[in-house]
PDB file of C-alpha atoms and ligand atoms in Angstrom:
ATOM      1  CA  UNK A   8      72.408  66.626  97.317  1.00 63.00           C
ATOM      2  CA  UNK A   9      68.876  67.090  97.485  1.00 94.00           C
ATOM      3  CA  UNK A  10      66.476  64.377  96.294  1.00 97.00           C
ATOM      4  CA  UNK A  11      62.279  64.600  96.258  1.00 97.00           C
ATOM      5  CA  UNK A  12      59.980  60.964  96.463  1.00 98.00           C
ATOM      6  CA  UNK A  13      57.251  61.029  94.346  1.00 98.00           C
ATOM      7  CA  UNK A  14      55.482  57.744  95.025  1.00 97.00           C
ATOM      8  CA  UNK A  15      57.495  54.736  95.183  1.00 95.00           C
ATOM      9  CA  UNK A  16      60.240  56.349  93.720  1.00 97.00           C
ATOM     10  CA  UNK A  17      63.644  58.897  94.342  1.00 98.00           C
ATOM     11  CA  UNK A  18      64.543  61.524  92.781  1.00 98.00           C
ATOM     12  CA  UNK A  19      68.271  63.682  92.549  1.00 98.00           C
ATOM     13  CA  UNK A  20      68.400  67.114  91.493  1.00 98.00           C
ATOM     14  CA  UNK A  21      69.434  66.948  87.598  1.00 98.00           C
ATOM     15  CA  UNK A  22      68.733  70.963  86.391  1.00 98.00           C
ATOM     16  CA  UNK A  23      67.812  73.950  88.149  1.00 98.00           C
ATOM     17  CA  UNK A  24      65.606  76.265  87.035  1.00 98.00           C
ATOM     18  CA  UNK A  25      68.106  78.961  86.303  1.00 98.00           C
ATOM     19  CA  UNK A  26      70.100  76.553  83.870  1.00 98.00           C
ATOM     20  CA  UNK A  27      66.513  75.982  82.208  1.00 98.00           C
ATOM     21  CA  UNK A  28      66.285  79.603  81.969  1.00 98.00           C
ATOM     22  CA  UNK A  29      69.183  80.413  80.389  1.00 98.00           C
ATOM     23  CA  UNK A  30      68.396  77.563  77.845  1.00 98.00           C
ATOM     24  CA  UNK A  31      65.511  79.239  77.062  1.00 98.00           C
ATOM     25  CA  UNK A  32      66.943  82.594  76.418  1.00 98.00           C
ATOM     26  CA  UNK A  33      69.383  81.020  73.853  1.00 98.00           C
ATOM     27  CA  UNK A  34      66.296  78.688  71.965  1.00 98.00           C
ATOM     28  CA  UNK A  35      63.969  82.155  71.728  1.00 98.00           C
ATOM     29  CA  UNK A  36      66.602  84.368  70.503  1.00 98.00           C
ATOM     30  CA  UNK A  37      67.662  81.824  67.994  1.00 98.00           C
ATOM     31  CA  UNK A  38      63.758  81.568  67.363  1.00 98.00           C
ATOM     32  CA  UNK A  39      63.737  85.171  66.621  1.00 98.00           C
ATOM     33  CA  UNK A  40      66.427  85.440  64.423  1.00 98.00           C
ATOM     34  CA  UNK A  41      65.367  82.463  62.459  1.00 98.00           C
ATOM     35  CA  UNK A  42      61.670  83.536  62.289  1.00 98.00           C
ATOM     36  CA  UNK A  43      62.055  87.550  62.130  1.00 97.00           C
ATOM     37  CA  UNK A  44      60.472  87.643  58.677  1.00 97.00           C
ATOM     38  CA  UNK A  45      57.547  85.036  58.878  1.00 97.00           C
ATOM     39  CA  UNK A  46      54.312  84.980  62.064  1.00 97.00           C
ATOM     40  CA  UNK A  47      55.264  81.281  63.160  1.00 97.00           C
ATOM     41  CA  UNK A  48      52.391  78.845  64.710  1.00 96.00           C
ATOM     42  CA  UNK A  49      53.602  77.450  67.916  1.00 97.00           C
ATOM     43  CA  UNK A  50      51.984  73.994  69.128  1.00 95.00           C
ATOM     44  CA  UNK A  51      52.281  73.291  72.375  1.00 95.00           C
ATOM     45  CA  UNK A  52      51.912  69.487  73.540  1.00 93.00           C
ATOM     46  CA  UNK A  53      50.025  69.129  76.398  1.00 91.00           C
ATOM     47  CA  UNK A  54      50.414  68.889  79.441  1.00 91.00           C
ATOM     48  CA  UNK A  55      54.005  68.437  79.702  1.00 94.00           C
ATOM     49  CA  UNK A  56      55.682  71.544  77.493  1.00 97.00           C
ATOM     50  CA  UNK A  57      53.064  74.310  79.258  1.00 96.00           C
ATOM     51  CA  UNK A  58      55.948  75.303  81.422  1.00 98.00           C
ATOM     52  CA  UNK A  59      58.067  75.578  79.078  1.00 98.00           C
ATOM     53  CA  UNK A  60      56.458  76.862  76.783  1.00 98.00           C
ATOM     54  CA  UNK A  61      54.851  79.917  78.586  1.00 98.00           C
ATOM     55  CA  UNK A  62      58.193  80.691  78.984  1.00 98.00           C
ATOM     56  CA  UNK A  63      59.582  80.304  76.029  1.00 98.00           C
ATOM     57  CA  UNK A  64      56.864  82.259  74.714  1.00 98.00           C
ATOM     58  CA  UNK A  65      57.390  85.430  76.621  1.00 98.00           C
ATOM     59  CA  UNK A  66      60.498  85.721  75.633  1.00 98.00           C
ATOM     60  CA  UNK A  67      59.662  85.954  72.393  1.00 98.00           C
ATOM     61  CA  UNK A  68      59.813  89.390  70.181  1.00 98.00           C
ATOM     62  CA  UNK A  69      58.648  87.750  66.619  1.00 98.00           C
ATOM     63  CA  UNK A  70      54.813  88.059  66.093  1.00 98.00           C
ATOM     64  CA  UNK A  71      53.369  84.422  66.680  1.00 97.00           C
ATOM     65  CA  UNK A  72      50.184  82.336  67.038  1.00 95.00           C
ATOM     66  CA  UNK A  73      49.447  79.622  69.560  1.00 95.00           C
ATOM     67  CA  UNK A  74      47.735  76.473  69.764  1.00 93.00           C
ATOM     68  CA  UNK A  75      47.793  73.319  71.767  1.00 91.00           C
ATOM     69  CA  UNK A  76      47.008  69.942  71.071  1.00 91.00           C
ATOM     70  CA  UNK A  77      47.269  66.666  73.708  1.00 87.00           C
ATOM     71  CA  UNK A  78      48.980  63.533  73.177  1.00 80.00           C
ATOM     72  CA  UNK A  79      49.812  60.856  75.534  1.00 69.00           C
ATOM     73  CA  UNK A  80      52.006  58.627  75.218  1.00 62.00           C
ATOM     74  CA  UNK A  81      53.786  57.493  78.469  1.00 53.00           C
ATOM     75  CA  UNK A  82      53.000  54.998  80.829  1.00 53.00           C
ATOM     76  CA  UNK A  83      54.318  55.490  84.663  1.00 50.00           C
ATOM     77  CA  UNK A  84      58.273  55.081  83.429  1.00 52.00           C
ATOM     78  CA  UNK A  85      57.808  53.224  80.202  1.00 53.00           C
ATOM     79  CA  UNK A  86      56.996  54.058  76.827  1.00 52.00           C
ATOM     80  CA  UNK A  87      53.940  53.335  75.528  1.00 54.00           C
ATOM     81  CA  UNK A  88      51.914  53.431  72.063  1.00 60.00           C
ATOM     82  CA  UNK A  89      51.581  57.340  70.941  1.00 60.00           C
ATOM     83  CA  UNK A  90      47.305  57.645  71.819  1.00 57.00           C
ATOM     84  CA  UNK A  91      44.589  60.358  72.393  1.00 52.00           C
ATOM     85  CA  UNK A  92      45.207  62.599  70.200  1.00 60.00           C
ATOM     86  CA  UNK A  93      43.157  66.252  70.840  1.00 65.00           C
ATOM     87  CA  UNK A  94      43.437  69.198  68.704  1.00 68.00           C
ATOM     88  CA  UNK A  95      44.923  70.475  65.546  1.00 69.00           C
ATOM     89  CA  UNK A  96      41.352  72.880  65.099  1.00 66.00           C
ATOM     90  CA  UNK A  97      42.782  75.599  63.008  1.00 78.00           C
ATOM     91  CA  UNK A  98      43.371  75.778  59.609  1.00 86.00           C
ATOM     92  CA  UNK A  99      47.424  75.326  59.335  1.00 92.00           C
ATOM     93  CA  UNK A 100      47.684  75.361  55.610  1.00 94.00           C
ATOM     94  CA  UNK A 101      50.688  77.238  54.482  1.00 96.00           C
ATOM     95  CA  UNK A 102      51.753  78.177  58.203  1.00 96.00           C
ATOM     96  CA  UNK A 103      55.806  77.967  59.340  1.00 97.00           C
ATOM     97  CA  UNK A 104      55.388  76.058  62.841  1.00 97.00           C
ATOM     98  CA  UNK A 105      57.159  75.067  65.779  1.00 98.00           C
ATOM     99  CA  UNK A 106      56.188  72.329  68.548  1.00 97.00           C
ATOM    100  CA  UNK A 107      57.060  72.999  71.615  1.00 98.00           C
ATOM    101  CA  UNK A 108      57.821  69.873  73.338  1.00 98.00           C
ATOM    102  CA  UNK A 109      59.241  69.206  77.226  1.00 98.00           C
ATOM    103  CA  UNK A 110      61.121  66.234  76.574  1.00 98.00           C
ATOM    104  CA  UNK A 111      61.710  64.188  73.541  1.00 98.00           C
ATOM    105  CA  UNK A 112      62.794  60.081  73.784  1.00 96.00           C
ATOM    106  CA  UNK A 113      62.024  57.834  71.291  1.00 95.00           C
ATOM    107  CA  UNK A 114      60.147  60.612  68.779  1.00 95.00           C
ATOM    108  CA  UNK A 115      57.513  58.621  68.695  1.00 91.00           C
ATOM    109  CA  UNK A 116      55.386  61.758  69.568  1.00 91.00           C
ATOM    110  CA  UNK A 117      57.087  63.823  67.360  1.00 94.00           C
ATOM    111  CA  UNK A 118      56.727  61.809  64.426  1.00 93.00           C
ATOM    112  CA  UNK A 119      52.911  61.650  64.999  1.00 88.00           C
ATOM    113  CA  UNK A 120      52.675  65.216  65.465  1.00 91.00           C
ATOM    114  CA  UNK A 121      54.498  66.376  62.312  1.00 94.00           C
ATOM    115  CA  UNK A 122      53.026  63.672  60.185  1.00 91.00           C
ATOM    116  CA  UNK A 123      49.471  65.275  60.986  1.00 88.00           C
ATOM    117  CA  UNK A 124      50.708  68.590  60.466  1.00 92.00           C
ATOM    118  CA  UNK A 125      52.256  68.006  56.987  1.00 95.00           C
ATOM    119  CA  UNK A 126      48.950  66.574  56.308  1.00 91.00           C
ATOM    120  CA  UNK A 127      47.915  69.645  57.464  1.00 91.00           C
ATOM    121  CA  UNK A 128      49.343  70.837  54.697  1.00 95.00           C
ATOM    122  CA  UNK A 129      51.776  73.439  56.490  1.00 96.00           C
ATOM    123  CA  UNK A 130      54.648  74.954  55.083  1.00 98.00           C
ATOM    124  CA  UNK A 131      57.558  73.481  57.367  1.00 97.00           C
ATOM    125  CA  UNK A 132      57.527  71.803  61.095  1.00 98.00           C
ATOM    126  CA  UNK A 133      60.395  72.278  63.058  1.00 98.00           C
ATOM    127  CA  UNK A 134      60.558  71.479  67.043  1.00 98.00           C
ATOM    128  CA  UNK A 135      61.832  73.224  70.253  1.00 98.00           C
ATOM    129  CA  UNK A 136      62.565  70.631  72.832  1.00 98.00           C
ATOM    130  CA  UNK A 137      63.260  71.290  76.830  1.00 98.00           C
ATOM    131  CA  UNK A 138      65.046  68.264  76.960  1.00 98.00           C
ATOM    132  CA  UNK A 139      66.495  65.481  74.805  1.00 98.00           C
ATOM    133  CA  UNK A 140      67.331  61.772  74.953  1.00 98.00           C
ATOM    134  CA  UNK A 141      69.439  61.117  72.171  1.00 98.00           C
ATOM    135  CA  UNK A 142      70.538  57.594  72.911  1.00 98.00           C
ATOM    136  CA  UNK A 143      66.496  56.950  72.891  1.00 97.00           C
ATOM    137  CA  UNK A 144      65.732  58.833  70.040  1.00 97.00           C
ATOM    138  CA  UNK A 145      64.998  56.396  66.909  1.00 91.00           C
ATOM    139  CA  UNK A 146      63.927  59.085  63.974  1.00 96.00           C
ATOM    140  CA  UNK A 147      65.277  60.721  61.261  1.00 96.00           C
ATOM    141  CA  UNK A 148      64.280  64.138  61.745  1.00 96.00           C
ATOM    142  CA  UNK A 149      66.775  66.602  63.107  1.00 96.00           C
ATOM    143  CA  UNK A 150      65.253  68.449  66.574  1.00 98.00           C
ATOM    144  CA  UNK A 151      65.853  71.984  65.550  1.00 98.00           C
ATOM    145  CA  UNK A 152      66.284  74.004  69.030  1.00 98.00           C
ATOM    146  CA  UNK A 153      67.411  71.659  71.629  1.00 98.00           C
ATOM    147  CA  UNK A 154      67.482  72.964  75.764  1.00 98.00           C
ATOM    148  CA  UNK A 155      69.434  70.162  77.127  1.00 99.00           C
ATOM    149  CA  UNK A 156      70.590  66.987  75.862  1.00 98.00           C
ATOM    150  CA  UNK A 157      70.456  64.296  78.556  1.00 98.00           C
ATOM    151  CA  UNK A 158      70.894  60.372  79.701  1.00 98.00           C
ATOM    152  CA  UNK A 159      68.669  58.197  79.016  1.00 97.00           C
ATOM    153  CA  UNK A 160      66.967  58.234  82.829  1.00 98.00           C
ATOM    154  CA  UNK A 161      63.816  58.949  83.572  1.00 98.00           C
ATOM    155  CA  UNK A 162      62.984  62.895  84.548  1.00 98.00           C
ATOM    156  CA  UNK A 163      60.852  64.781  86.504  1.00 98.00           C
ATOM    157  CA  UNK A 164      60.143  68.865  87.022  1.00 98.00           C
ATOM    158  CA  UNK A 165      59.768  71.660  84.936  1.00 98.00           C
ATOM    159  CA  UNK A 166      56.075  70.520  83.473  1.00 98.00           C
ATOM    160  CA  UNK A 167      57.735  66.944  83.106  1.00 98.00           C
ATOM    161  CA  UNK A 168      55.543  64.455  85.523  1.00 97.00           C
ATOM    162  CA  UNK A 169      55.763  61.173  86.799  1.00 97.00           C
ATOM    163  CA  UNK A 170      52.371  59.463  87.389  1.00 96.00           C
ATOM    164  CA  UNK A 171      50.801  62.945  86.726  1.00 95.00           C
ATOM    165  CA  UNK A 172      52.988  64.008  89.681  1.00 98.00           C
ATOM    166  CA  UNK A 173      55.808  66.695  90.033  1.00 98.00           C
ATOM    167  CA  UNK A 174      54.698  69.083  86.848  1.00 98.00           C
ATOM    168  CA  UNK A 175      54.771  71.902  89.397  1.00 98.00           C
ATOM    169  CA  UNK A 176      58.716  71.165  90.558  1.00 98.00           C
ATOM    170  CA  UNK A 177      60.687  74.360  89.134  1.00 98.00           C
ATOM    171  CA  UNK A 178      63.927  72.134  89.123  1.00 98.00           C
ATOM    172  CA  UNK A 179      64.252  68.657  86.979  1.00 98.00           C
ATOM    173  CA  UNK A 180      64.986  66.009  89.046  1.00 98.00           C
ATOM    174  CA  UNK A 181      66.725  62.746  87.569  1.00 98.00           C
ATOM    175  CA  UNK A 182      65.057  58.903  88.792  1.00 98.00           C
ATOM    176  CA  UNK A 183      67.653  57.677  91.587  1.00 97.00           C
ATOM    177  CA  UNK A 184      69.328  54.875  90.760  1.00 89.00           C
ATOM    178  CA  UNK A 185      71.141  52.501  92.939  1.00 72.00           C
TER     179      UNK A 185
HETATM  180  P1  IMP B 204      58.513  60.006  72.877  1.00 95.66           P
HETATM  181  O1  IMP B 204      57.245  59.881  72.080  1.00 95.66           O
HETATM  182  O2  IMP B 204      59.119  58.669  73.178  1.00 95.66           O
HETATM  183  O3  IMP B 204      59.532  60.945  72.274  1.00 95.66           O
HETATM  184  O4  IMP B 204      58.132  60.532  74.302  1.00 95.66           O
HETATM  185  C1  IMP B 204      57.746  61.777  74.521  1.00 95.66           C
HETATM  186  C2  IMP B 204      56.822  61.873  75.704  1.00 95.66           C
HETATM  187  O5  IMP B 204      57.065  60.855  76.684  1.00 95.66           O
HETATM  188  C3  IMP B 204      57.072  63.175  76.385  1.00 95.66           C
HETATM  189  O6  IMP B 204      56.290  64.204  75.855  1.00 95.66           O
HETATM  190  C4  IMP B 204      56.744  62.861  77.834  1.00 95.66           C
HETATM  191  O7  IMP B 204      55.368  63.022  78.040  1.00 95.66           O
HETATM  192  C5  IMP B 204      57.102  61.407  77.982  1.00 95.66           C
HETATM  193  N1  IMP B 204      58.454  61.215  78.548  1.00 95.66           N
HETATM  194  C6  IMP B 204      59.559  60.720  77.932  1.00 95.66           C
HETATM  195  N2  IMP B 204      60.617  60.659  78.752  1.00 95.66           N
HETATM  196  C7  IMP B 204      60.191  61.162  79.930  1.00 95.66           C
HETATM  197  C8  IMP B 204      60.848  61.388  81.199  1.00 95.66           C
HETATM  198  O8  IMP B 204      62.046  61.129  81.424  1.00 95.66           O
HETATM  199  N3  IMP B 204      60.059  61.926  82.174  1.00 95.66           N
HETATM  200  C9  IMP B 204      58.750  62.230  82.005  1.00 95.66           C
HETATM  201  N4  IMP B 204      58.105  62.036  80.844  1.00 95.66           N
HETATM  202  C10 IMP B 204      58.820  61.507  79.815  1.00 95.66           C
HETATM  203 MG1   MG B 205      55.040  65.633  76.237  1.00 95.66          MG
END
């Protein structure tokens, strides 16, 4: 089993990269089918869904924008108050779009995101996620295109950091516990 410290903590290997892959294959040609007649916006939530996203994004065939906008909301392992908030610059009035998250937990983020972007006036939100915590997850909103459902444990890889560390692991490693 191979495991990775980051810090003052351990982490197992949860997902490889080629089981991340495939996941993505399925979300964009879903993605495709469901968007073939409409030029989608994709929002990508920084930093955490650029891996992800890049890839997602090359696999796509549709004809789609991008944009990126930051929100933090994480604090070491713990959740935190959604804050700093960067972006939403173009005008999204009347636009079909997708955000492209890494991970969602509570939905806090989410939430915040697609409140601002009905405000925005857009047509519909929907949301790919890499990875999904659904005994976290508090919200009413369905998550649309979903890579992996997962425990409730604390990840790391695959743009998903831990104290700004480990973004650049192409495998998701899961928090050790004893
Ligand atoms: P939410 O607002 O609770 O859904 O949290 C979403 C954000 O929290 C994600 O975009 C990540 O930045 C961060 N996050 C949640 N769970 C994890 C995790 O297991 N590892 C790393 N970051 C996480
Ligand atoms: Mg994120």
């Amino acid at each position: 089993m191979s495991t990775i410290t980051i810090e003052d903590k351990t982490f197992v290997k949860y997902i490889s990269d080629e089981e991340i892959d495939k996941q993505v294959q399925r979300i964009a040609r879903q993605i495709n089918e469901d968007y073939k007649d409409d030029i989608p916006i994709l929002i990508f939530t920084l930093n955490g869904a650029i891996v992800f996203a890049a890839e997602l994004l090359k696999k796509l065939t549709i004809q789609c924008r991008i944009s990126c906008i930051r929100v933090a909301s994480y604090d070491g392992t713990k959740n935190s108050s959604v804050k700093n908030i960067i972006g939403l610059v173009e005008d999204l009035e009347n636009q079909r779009v997708i955000v492209i998250d890494d991970i969602v937990d509570t939905g806090n983020t989410y939430e915040v995101v697609r409140n601002m972007l009905y405000e925005a006036k857009v047509k519909d939100v929907r949301i790919a996620a890499m990875t999904f915590k659904p005994e976290a997850y508090k919200k009413p909103f369905p998550l649309d295109y979903v890579g992996f459902e997962i425990p409730n444990k604390f990840i790391v890889g695959h743009g998903l950091d831990y104290n700004g560390l480990g973004r650049n692991l192409p495998d998701i490693y899961q928090l050790k516990t004893e």
